PDB file of C-alpha atoms in Angstrom:
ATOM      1  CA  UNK A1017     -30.804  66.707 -88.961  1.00 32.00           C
ATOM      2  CA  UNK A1018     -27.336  66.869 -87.197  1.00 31.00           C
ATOM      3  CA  UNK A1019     -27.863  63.870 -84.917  1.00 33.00           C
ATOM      4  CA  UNK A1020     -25.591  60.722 -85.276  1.00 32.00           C
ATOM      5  CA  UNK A1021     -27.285  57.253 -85.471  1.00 32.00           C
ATOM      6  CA  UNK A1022     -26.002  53.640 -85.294  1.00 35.00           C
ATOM      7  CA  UNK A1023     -26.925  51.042 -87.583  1.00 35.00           C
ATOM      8  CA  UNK A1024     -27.038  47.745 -86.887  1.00 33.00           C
ATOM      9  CA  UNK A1025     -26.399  45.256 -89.746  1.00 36.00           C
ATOM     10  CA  UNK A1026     -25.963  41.221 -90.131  1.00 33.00           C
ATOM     11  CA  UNK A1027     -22.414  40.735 -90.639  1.00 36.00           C
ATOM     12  CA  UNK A1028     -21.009  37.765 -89.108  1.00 37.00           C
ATOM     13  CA  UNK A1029     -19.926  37.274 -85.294  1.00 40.00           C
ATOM     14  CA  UNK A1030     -19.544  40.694 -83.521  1.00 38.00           C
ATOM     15  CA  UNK A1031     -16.560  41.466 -81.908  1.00 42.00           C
ATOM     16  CA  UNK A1032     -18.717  43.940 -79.400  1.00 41.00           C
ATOM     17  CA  UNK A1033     -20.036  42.432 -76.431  1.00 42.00           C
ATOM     18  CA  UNK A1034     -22.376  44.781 -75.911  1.00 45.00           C
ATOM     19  CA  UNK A1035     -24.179  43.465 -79.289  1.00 46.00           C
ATOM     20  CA  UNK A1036     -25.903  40.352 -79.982  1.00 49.00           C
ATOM     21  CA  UNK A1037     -24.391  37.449 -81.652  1.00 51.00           C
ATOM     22  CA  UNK A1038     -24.180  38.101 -85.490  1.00 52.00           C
ATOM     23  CA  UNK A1039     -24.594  42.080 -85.235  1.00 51.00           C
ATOM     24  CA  UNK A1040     -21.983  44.766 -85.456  1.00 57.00           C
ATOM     25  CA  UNK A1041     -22.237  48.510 -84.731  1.00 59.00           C
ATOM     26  CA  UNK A1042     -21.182  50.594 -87.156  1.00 57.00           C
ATOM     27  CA  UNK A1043     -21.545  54.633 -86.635  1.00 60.00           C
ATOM     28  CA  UNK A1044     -23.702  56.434 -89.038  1.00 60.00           C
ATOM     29  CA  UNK A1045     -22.533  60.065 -89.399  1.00 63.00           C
ATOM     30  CA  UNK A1046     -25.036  63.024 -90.257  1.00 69.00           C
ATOM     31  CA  UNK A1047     -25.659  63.902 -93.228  1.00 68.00           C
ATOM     32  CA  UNK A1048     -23.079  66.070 -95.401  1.00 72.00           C
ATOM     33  CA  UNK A1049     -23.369  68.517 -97.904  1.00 76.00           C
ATOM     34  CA  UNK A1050     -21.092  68.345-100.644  1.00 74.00           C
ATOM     35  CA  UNK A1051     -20.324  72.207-101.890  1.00 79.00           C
ATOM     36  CA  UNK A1052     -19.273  72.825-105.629  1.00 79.00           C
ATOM     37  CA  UNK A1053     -18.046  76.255-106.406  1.00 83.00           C
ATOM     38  CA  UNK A1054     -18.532  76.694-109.917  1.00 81.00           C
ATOM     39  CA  UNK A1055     -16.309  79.114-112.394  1.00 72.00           C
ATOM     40  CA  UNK A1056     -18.853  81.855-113.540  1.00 73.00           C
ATOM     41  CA  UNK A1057     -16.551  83.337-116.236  1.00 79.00           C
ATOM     42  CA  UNK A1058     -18.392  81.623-119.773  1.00 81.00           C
ATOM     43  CA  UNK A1059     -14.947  79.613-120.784  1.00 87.00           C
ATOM     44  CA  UNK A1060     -15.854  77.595-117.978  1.00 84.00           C
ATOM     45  CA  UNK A1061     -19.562  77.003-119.169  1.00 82.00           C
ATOM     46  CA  UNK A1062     -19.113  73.809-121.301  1.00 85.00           C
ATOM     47  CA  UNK A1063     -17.781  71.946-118.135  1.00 84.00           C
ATOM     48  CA  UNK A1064     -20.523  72.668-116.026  1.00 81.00           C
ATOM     49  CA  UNK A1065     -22.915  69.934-117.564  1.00 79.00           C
ATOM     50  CA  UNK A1066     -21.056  67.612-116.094  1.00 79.00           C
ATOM     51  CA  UNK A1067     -21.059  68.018-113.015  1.00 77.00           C
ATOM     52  CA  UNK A1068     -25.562  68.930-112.694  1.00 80.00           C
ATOM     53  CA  UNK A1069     -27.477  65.952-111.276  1.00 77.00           C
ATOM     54  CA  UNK A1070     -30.838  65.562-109.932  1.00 74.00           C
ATOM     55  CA  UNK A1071     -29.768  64.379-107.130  1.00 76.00           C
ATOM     56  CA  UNK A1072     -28.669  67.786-106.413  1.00 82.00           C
ATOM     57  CA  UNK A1073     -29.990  71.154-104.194  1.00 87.00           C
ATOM     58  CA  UNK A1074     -28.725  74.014-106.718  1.00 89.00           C
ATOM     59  CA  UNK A1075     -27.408  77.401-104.802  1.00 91.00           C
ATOM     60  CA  UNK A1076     -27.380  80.109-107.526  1.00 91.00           C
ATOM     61  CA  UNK A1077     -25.620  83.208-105.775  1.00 92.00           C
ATOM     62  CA  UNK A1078     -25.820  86.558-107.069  1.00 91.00           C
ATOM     63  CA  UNK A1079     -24.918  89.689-105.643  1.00 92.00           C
ATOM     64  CA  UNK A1080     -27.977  91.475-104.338  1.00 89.00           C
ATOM     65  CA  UNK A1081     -26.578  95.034-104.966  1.00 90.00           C
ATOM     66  CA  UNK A1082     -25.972  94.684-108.899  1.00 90.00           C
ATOM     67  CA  UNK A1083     -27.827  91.584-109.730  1.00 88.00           C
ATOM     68  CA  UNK A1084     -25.966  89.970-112.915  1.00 89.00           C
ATOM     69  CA  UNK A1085     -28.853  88.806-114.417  1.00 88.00           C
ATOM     70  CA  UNK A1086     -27.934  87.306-117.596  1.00 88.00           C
ATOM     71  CA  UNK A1087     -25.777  85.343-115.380  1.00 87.00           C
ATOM     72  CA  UNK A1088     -28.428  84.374-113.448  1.00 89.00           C
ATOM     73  CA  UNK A1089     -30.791  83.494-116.027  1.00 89.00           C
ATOM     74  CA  UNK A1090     -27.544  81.345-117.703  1.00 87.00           C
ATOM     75  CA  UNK A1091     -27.582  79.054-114.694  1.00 87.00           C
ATOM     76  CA  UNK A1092     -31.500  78.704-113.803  1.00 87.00           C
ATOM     77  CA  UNK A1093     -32.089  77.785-117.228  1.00 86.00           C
ATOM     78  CA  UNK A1094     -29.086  75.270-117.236  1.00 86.00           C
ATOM     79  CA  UNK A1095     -30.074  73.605-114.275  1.00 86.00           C
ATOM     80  CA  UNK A1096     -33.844  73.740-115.415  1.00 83.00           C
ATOM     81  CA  UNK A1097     -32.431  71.662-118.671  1.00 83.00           C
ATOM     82  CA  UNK A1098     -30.769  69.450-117.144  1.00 79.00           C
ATOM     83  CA  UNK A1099     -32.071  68.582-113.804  1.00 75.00           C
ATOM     84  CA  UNK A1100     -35.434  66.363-115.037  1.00 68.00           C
ATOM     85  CA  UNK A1101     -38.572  66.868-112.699  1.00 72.00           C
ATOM     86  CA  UNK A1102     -38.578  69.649-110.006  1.00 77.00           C
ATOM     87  CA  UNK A1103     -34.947  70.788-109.459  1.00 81.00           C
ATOM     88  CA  UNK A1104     -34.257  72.344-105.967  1.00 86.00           C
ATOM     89  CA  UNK A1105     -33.149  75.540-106.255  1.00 89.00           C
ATOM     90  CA  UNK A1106     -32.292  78.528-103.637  1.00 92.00           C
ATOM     91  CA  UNK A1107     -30.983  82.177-104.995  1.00 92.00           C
ATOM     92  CA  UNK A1108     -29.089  83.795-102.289  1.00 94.00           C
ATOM     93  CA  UNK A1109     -28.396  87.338-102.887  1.00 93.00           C
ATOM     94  CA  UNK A1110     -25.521  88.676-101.307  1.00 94.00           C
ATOM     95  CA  UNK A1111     -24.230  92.292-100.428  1.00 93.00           C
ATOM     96  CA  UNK A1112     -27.402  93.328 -98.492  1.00 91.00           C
ATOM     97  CA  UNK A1113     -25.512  95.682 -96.511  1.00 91.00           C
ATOM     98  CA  UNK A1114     -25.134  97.739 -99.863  1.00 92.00           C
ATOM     99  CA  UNK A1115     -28.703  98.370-100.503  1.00 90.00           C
ATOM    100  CA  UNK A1116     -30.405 100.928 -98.965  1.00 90.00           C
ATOM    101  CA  UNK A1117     -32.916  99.842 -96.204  1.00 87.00           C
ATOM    102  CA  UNK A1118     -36.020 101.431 -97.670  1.00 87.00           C
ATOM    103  CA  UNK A1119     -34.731  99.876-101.170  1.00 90.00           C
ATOM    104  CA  UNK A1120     -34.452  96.527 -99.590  1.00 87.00           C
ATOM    105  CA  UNK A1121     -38.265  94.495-100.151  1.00 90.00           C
ATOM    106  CA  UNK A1122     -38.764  96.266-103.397  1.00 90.00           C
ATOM    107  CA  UNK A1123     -35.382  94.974-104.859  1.00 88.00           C
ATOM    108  CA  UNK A1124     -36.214  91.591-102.920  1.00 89.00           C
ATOM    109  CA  UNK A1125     -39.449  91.364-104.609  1.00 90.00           C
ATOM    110  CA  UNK A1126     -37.962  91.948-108.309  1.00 88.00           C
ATOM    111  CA  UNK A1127     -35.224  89.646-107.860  1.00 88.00           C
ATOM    112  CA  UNK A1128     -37.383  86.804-106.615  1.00 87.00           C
ATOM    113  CA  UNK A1129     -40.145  87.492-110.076  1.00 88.00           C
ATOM    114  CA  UNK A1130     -37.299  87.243-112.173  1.00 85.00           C
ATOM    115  CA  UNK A1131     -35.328  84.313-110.758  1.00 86.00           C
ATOM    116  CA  UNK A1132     -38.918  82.543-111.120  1.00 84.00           C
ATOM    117  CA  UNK A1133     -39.278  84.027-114.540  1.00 82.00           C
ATOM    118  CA  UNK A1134     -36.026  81.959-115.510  1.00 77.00           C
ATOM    119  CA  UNK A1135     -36.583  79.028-113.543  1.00 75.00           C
ATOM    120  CA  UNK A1136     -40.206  78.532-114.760  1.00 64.00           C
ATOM    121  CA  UNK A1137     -41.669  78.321-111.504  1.00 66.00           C
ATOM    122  CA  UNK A1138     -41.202  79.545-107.716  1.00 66.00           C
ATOM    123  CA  UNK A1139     -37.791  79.196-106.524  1.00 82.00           C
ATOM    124  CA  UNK A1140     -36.549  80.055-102.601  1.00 88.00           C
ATOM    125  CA  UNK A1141     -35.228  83.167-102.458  1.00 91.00           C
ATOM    126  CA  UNK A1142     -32.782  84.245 -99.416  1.00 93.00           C
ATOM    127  CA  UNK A1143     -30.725  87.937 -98.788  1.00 93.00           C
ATOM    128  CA  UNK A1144     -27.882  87.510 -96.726  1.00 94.00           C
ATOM    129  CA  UNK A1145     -24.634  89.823 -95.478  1.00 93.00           C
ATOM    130  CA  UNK A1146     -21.784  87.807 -94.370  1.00 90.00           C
ATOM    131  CA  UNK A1147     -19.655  90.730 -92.646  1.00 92.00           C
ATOM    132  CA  UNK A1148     -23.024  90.903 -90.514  1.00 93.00           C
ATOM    133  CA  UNK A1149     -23.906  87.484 -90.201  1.00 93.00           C
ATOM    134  CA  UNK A1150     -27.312  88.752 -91.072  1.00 93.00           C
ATOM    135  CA  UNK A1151     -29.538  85.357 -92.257  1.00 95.00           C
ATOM    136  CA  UNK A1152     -26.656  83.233 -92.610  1.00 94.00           C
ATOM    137  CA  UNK A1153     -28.695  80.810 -90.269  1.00 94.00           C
ATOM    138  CA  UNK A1154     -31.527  81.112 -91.944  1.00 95.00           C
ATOM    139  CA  UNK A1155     -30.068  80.239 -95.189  1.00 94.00           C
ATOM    140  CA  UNK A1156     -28.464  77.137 -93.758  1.00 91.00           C
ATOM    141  CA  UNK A1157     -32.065  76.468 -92.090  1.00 92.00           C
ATOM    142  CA  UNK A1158     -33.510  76.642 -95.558  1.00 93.00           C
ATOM    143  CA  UNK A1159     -30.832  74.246 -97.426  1.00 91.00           C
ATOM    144  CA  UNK A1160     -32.101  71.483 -94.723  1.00 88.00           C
ATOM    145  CA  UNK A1161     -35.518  71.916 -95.563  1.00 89.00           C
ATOM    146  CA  UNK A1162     -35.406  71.682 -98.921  1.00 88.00           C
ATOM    147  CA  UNK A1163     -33.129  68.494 -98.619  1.00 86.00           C
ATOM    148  CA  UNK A1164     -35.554  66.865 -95.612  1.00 84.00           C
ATOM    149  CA  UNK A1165     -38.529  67.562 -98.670  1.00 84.00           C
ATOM    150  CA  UNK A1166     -36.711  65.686-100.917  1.00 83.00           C
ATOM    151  CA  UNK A1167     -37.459  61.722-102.226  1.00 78.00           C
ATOM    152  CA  UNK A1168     -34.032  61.343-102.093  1.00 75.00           C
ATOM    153  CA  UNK A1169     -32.365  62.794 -99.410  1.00 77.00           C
ATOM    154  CA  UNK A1170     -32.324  60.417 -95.998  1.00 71.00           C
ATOM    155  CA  UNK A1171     -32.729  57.402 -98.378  1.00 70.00           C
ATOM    156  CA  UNK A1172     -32.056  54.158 -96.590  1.00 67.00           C
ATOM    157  CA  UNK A1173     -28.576  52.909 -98.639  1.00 63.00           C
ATOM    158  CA  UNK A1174     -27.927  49.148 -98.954  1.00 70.00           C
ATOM    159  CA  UNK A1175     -26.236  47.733 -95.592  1.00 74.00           C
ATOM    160  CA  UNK A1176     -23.447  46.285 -98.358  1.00 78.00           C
ATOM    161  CA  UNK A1177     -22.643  49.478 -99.496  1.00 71.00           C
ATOM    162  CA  UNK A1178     -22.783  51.365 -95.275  1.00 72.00           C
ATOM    163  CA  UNK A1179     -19.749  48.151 -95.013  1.00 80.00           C
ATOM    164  CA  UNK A1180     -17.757  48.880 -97.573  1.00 82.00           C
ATOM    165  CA  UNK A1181     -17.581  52.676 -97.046  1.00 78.00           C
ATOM    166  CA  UNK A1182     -16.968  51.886 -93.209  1.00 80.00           C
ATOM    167  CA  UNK A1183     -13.783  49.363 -94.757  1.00 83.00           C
ATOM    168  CA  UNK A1184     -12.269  51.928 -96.615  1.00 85.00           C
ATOM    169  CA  UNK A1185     -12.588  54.484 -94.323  1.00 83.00           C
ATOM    170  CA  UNK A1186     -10.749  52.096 -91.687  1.00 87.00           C
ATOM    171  CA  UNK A1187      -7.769  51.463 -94.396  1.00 89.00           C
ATOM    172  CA  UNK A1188      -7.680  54.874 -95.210  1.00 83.00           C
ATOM    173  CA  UNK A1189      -6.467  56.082 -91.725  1.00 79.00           C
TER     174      UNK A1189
END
C-alpha cells in the first residue's frame, strides 16, 4: 500500500558494500496516483478521448445536492466506450452537508441506480463533504482497493525500465 521496497537487480559491480558483488540497490517508491482534472464544460468534450485508458481507475464527481445527470451519464458512457473490459469506476458525490439528513440514503440510493443505469453495471458509489472531512478517508480507502483488485496495478515492470527511470531521475536533480 504505502510501504517503500528495494529492489535488487543485476547490474554490474555494486558500488554498496553492504550488497553482494554484481547487485545494486535501487529504492522503489509506493505507488502514485496520477490525478487528471478534466474540463466538464462540452467544448472540452472532443479532447477527452485522448486522454481515457484502461489502464485507468475513473473518478466521476458530481455534486450530491443537484446531481447533473446528463453530465454524469456523458462521462459513464464515455468511459464505458472506451475503456474495453470492466472499467473501474467510483462516483463520488459531493456537497453532503447540503442534503437534509433524513433525505440522505434515499438520494444515495437513486444516485447509485442511475450511475449503474449509465455505466451498465454496478459501479462504487461514495458521499463525501470536504469542509467536514466526512468520508474523505474512506474514499481514498476505496481508490486503493479498487487499484489492489486490479490485473494491472502492482505489475512487476522490467528491471531495464526500474534503471532507466532511476538514471533520469539522478540527471534530473
Amino acid at each position: 500500500k504505502t510501504g517503500g521496497s528495494v529492489l535488487r537487480a543485476s547490474t554490474g559491480p555494486s558500488s554498496s558494500s553492504s550488497g553482494p558483488q554484481g547487485l545494486k540497490q535501487i529504492a522503489v517508491t509506493p505507488p502514485q496516483f496520477r490525478l487528471w482534472d478534466f474540463g466538464g464544460q462540452e467544448v472540452f468534450y472532443p479532447t477527452h478521448q485522448f486522454f481515457l485508458t484502461a489502464r485507468t481507475i475513473y473518478v466521476v464527481v458530481v455534486n450530491f445536492a443537484k446531481p447533473d445527470l446528463r453530465s454524469l451519464e456523458y462521462w459513464l458512457r464515455l468511459v464505458k466506450s472506451i475503456s474495453p473490459g470492466r472499467p473501474q469506476v467510483l462516483v463520488v458525490g459531493t456537497h453532503a452537508d447540503s442534503v437534509a439528513p433524513g433525505e440522505l440514503m434515499e438520494a444515495y440510493e437513486d444516485l447509485k441506480e442511475r450511475a449503474a443505469k449509465f455505466a451498465g453495471r454496478r459501479v462504487g458509489l461514495v458521499v463525501v463533504d470536504a469542509k467536514s472531512g466526512m468520508n474523505m478517508a474512506m474514499l481514498m480507502e476505496m481508490v486503493c482497493e479498487i487499484a489492489e483488485k486490479t490485473k494491472w496495478f502492482g505489475k512487476t515492470m522490467s528491471v531495464a525500465y526500474l534503471l532507466a527511470e532511476h538514471h533520469l531521475r539522478e540527471l534530473r536533480s
